[in-house]
mmCIF file of C-alpha atoms in Angstrom:
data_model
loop_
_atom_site.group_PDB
_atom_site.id
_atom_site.type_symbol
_atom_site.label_atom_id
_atom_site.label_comp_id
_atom_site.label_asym_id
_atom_site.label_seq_id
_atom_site.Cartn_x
_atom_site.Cartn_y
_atom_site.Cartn_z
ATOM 1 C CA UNK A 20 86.533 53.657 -189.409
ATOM 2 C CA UNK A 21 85.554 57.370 -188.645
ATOM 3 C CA UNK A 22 82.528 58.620 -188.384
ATOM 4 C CA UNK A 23 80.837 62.160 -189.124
ATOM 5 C CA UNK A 24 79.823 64.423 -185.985
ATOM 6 C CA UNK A 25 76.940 64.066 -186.703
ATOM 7 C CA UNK A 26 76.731 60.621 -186.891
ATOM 8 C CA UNK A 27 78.586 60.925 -183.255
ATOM 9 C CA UNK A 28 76.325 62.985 -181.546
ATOM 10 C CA UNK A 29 73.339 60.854 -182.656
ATOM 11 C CA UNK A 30 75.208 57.857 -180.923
ATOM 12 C CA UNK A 31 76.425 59.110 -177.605
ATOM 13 C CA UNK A 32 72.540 60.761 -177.888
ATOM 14 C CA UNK A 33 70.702 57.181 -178.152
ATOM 15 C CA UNK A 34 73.743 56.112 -175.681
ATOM 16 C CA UNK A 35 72.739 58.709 -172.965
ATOM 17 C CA UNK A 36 68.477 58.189 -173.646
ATOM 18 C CA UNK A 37 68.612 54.614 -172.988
ATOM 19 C CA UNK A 38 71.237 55.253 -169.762
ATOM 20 C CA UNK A 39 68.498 53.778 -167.258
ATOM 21 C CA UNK A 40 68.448 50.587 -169.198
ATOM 22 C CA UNK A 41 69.366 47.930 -166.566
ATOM 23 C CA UNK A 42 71.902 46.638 -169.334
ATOM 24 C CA UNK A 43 73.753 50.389 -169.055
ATOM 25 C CA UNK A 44 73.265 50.659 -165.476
ATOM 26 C CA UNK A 45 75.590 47.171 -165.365
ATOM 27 C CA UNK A 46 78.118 48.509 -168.049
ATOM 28 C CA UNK A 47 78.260 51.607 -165.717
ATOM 29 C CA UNK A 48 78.970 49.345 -162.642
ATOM 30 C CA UNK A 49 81.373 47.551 -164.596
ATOM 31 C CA UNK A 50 83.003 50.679 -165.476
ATOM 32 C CA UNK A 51 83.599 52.012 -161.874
ATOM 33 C CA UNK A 52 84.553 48.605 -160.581
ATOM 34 C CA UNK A 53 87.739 48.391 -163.435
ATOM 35 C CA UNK A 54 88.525 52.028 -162.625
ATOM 36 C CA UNK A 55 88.792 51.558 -158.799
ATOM 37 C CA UNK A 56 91.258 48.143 -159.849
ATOM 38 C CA UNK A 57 93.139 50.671 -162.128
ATOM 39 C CA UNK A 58 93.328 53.297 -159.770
ATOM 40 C CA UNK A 59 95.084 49.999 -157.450
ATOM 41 C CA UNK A 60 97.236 49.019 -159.796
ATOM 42 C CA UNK A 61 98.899 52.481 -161.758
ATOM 43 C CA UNK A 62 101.552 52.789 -159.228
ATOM 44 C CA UNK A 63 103.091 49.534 -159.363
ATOM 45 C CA UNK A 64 103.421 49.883 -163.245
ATOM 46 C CA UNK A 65 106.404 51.736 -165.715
ATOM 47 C CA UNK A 66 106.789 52.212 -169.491
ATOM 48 C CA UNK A 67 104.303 51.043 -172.290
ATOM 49 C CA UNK A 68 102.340 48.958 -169.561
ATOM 50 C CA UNK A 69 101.648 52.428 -167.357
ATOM 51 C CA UNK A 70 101.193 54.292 -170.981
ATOM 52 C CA UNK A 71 98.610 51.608 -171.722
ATOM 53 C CA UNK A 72 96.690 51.972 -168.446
ATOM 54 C CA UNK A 73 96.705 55.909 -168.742
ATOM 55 C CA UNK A 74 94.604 55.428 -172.059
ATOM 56 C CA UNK A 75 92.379 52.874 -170.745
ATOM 57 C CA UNK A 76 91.637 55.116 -167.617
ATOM 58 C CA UNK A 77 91.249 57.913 -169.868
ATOM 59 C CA UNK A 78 88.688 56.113 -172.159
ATOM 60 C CA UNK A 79 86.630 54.191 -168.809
ATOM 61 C CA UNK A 80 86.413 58.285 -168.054
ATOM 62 C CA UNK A 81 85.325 59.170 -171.166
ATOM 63 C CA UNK A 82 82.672 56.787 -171.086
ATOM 64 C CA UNK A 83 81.242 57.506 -167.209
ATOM 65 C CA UNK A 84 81.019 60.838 -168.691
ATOM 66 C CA UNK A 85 78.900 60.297 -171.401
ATOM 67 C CA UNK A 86 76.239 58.025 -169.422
ATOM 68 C CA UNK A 87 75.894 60.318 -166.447
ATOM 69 C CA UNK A 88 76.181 63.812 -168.580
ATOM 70 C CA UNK A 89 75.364 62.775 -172.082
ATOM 71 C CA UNK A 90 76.800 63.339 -175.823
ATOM 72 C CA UNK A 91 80.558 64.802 -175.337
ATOM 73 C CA UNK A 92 79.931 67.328 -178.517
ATOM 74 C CA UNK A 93 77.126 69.512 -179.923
ATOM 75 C CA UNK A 94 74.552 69.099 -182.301
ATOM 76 C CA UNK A 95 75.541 69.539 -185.332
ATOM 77 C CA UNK A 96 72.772 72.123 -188.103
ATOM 78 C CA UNK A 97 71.870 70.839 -190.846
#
């Protein structure tokens, strides 16, 4: 399902308002904790697993991003 970037940067926007919400502030703990266990385990791994873990690092990145800095793209005119 794809979405216009518009419709983006009004999510990551309501995403980054509410990013003092103690629900977000857990979801951002929860992030850091899975990156430190991925930044544990990446060395150990080889092939699709490792390839799999890249992405999911890249995306737990991604995400920090977006609660500490805000939406990833600009505003859009209308």
């Amino acid at each position: 399902m794809a979405i216009s970037k518009s419709e983006r940067y009004e999510q990551e926007s309501a995403i980054f308002q509410y990013r003092t919400e103690a629900g977000l502030q857990k979801l951002r703990e929860w992030l850091f904790t899975r990156r430190d266990v991925i930044n544990d385990k990446w060395m150990e791994l080889e092939g699709d697993e490792l390839i799999r873990w890249q992405g999911e690092a890249k995306l737990i990145k991604r995400q920090i991003k977006l609660l500490d800095q805000g939406p990833t793209i600009k505003e859009t005119e209308q």
